[in-house]
mmCIF file of C-alpha atoms in Angstrom:
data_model
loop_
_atom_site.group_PDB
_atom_site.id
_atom_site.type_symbol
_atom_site.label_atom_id
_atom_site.label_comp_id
_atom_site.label_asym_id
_atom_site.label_seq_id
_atom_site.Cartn_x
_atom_site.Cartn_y
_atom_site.Cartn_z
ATOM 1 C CA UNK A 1 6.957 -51.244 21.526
ATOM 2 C CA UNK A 2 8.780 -48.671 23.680
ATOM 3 C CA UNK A 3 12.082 -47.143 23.619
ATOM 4 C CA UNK A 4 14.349 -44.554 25.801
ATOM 5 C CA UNK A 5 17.055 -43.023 24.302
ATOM 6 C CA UNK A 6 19.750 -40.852 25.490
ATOM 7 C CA UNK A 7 21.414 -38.795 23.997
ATOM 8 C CA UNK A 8 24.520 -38.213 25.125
ATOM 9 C CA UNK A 9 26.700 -41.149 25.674
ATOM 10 C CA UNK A 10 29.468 -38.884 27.698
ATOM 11 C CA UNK A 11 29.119 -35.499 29.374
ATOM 12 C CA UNK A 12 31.906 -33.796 31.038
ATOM 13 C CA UNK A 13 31.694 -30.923 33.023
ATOM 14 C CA UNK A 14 33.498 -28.460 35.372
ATOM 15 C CA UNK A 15 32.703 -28.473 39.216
ATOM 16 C CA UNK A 16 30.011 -26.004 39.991
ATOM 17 C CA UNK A 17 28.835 -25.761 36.679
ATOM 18 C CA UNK A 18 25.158 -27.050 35.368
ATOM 19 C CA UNK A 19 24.043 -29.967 33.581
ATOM 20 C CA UNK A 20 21.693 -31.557 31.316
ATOM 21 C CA UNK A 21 21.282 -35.149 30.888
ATOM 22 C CA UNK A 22 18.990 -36.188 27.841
ATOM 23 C CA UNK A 23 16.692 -38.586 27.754
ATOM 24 C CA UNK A 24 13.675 -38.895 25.020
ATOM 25 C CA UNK A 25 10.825 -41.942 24.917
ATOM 26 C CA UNK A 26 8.824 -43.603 22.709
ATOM 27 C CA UNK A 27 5.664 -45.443 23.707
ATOM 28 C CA UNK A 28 2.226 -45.519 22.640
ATOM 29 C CA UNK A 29 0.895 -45.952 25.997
ATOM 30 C CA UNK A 30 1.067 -44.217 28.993
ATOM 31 C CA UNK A 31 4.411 -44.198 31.047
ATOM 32 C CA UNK A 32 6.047 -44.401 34.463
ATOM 33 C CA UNK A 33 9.273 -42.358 33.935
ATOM 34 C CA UNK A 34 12.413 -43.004 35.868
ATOM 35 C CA UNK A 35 16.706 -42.048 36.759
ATOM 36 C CA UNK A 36 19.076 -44.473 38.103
ATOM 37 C CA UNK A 37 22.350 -43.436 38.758
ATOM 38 C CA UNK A 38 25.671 -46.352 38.892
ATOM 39 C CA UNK A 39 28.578 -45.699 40.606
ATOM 40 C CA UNK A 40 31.851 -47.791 39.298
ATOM 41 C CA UNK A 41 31.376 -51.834 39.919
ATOM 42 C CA UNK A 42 27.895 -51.195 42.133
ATOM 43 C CA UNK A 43 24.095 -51.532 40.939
ATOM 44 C CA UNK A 44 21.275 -48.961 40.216
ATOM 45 C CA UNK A 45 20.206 -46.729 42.932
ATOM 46 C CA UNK A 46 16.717 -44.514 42.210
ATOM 47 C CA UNK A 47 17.528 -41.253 41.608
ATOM 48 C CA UNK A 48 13.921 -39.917 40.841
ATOM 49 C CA UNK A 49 10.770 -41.264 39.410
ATOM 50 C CA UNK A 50 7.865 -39.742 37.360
ATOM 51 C CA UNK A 51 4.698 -41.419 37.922
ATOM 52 C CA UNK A 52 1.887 -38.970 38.221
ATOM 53 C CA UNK A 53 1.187 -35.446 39.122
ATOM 54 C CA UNK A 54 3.435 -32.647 39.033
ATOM 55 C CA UNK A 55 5.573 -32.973 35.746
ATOM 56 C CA UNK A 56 8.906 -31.948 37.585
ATOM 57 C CA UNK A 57 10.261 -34.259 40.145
ATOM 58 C CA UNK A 58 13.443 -33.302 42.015
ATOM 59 C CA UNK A 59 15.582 -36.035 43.923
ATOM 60 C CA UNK A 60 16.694 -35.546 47.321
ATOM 61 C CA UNK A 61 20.442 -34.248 46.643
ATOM 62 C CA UNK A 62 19.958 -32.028 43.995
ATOM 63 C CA UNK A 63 18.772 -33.294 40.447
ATOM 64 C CA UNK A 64 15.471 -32.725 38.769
ATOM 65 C CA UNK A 65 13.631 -33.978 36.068
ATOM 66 C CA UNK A 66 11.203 -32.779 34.038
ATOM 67 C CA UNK A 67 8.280 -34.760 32.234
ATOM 68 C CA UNK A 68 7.619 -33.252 28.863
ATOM 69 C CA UNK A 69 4.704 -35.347 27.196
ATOM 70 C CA UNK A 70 4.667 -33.264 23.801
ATOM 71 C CA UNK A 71 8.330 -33.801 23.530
ATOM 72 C CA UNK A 72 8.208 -37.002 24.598
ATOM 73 C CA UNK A 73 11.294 -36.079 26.556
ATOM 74 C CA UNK A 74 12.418 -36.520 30.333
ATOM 75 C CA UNK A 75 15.979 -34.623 31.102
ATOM 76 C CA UNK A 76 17.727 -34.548 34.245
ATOM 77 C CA UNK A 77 19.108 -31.471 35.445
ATOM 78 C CA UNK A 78 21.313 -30.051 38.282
ATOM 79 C CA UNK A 79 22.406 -26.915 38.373
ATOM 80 C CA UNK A 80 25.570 -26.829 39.993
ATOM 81 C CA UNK A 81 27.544 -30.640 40.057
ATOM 82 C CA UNK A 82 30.203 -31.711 42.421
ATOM 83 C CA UNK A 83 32.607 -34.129 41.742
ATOM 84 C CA UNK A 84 31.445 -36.740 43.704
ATOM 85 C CA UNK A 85 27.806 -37.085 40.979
ATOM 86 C CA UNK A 86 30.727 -38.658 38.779
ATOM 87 C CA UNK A 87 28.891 -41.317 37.519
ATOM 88 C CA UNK A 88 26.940 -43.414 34.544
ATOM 89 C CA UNK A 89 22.968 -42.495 34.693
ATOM 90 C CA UNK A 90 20.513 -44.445 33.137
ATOM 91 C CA UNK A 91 16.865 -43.105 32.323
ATOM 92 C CA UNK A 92 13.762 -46.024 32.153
ATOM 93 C CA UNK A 93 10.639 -46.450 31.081
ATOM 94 C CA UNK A 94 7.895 -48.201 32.439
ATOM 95 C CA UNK A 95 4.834 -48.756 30.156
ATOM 96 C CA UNK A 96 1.476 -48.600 31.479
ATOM 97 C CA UNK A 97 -0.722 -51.204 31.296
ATOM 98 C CA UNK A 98 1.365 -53.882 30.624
ATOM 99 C CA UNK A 99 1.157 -56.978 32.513
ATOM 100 C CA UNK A 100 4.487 -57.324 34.234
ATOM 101 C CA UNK A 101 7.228 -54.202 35.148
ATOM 102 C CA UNK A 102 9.408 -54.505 32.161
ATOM 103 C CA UNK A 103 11.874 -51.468 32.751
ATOM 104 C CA UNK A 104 13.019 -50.223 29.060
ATOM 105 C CA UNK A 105 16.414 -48.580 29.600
ATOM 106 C CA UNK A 106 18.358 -45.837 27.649
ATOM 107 C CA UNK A 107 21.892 -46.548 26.782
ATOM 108 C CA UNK A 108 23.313 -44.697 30.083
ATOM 109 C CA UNK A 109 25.102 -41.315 29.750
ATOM 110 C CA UNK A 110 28.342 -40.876 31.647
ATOM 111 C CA UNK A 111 29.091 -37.980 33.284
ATOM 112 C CA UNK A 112 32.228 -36.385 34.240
ATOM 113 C CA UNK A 113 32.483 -33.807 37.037
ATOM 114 C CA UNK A 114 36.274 -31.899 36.266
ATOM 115 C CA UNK A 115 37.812 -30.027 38.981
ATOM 116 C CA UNK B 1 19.291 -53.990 57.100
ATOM 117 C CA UNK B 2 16.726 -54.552 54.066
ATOM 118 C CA UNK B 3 17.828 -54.573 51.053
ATOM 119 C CA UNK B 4 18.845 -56.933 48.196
ATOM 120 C CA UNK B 5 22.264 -59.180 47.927
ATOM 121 C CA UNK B 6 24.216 -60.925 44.790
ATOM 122 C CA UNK B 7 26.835 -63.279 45.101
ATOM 123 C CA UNK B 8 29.804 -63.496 44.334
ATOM 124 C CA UNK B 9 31.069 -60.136 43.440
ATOM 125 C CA UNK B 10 32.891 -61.831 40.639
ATOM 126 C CA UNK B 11 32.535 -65.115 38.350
ATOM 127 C CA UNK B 12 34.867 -67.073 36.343
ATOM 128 C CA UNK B 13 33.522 -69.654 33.888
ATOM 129 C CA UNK B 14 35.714 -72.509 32.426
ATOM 130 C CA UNK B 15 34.203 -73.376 28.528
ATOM 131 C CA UNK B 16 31.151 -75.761 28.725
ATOM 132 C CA UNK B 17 30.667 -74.902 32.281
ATOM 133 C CA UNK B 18 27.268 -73.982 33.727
ATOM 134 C CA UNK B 19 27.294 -71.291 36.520
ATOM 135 C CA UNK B 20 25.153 -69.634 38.978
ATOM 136 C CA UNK B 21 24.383 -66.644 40.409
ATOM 137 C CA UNK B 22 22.844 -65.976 43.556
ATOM 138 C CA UNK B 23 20.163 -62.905 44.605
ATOM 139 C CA UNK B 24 18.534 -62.576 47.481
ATOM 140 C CA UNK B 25 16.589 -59.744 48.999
ATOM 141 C CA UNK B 26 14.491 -59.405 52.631
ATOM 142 C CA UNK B 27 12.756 -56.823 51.304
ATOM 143 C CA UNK B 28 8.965 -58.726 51.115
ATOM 144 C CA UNK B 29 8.741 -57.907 47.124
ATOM 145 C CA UNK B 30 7.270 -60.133 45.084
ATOM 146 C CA UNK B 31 8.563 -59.394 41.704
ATOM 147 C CA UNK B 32 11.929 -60.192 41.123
ATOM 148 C CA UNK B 33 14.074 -59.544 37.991
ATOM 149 C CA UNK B 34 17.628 -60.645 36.388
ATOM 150 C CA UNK B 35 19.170 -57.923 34.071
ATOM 151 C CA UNK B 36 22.807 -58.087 31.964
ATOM 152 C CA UNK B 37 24.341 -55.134 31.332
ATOM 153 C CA UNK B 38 27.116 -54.386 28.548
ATOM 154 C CA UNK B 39 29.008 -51.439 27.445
ATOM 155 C CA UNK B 40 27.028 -48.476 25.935
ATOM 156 C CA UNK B 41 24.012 -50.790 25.136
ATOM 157 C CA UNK B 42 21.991 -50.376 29.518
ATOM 158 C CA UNK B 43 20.187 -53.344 30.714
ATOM 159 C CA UNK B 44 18.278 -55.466 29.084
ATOM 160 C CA UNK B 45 15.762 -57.983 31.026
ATOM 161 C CA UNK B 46 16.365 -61.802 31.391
ATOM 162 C CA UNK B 47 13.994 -63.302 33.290
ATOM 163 C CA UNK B 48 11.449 -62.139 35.821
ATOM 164 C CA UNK B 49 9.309 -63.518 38.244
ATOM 165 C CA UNK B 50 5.608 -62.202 39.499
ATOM 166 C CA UNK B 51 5.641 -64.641 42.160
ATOM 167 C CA UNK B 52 6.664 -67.631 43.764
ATOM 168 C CA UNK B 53 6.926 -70.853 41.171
ATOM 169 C CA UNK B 54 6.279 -68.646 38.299
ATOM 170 C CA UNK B 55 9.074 -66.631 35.824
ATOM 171 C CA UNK B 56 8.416 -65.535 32.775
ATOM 172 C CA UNK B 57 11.449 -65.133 29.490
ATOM 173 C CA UNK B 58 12.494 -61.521 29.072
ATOM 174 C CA UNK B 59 13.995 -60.028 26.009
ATOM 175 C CA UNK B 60 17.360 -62.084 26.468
ATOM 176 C CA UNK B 61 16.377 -65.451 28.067
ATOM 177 C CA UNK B 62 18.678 -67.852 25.492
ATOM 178 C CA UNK B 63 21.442 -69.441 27.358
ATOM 179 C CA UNK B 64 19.648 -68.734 30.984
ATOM 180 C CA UNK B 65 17.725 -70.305 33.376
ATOM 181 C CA UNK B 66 16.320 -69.700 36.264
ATOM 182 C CA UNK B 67 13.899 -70.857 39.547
ATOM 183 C CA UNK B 68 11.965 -69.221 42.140
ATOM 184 C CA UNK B 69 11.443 -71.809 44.924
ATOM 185 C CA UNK B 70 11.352 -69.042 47.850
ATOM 186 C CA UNK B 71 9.799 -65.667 47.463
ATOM 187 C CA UNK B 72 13.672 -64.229 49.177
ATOM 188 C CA UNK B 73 15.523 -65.807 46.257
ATOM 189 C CA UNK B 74 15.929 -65.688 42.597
ATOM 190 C CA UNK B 75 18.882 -67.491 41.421
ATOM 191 C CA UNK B 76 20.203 -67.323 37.961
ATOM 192 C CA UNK B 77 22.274 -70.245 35.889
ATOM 193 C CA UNK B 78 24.006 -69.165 32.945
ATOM 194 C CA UNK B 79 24.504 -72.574 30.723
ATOM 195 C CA UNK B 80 27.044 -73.637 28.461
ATOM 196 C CA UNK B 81 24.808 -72.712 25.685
ATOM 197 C CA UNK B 82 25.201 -68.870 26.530
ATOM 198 C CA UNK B 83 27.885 -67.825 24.089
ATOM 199 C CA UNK B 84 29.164 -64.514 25.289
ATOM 200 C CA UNK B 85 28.423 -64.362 28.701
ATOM 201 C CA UNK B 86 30.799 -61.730 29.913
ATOM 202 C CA UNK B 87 28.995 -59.104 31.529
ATOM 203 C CA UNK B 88 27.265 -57.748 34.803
ATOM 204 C CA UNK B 89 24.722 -58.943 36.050
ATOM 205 C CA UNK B 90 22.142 -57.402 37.965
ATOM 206 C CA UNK B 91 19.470 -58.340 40.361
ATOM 207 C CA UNK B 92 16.010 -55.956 41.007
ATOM 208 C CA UNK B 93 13.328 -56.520 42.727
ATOM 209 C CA UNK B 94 9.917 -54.684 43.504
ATOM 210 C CA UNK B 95 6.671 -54.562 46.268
ATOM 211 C CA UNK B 96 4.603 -55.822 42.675
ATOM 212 C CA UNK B 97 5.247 -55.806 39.024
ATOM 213 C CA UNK B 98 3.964 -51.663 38.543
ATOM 214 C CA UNK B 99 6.189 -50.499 41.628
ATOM 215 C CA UNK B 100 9.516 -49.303 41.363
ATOM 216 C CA UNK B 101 12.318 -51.909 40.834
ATOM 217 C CA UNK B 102 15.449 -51.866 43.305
ATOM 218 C CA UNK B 103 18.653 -53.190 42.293
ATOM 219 C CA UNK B 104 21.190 -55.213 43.805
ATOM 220 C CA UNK B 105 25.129 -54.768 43.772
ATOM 221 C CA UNK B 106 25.598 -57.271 41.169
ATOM 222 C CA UNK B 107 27.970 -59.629 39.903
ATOM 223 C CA UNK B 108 30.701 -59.274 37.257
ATOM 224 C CA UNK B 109 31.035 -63.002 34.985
ATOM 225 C CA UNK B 110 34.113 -63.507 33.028
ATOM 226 C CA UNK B 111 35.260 -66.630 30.588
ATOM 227 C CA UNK B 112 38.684 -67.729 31.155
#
């Protein structure tokens, strides 16, 4: 069985500042690695995905995301936030292998950009 | 535009009353997906399909139904036998069941 978990339930932070947004798995296959980020009242939009390949992934407005298989971990990071990445994010898992794309999702971590 | 849609934006349910919940998407994928999502616990799967004419339970799929007649649409009935069914509800879909899933706007379901 897999699992995400996250490990922060709330994160608030000052304008400009950086953030960390934890996120650690558990599976005992291989794993497709993922961010969604949801705005108040709206659905999921991909922030960035880990399939393959280079271990950090960055997304196109500012966020990356590092894929740490000995940790089994997978945080997001930006270093300077604006108050408009106010929002709940949501880190999935996709196990390999398995016969239909089951996303296994973390509990969400909300974050809070102060001015 | 492409994308995925859910109707309504919101859902009241009377006691005893089945409901239903409409996704559609022109997006070509043929895996489709229903999701509910409550405070502090993410999403947790429904139902999905692979295909047309063929859904499989998810982790959640007691009190729920659902069809896949077209490969555009995906609709979901929540029966009287779902006991707590206040919550959002969320549509994804994706190209095949290993490619990445996008979501829909979803659709909030109350009890009165």
């Amino acid at each position: 069985a897999q699992s995400v978990t996250q490990l922060d339930s709330q994160v608030p932070v000052f304008e400009e500042a950086p953030v960390e947004l934890r996120c650690n798995y558990s599976s005992s296959v291989s794993v497709y690695l993922f961010w969604y980020v949801q705005y108040p009242n709206q659905g999921l939009q991909l922030l960035l995905k880990y399939l393959s390949g280079s271990t950090l992934v960055e997304s196109i407005n500012g966020f990356e995301a590092e894929f740490n298989k000995s940790q089994t971990s997978f945080h997001l990071r930006k270093p300077s936030v604006h108050i408009s990445d106010t929002a709940e994010y949501f880190c999935a898992l996709h196990a390999g292998g398995t016969s239909y794309g089951k996303l296994t999702f973390g509990q969400g971590t909300i974050l809070t950009v102060h001015p | 535009d492409g994308g995925i849609t859910q109707s309504p934006k919101y859902l009241f349910r009377k006691e005893g009353q089945n409901v239903t919940l409409s996704c559609e998407q022109n997006l070509n994928h043929d895996a489709m997906y229903w999701y509910r999502q409550d405070p502090g616990q993410g999403l947790r799967l429904i139902y999905y399909s692979q295909i047309v004419n063929d859904f499989q339970k998810g982790d959640i799929a007691e009190g729920y139904s659902v069809s896949r007649e077209k490969k555009e649409s995906f609709p979901l009935t929540v029966t009287s036998a779902q006991k707590n069914p206040t919550a959002f509800y969320l549509c994804a879909s994706s190209i095949s069941p290993e490619e990445t899933q996008y979501f829909g706007p979803g659709t909030r379901l109350l009890v009165l």
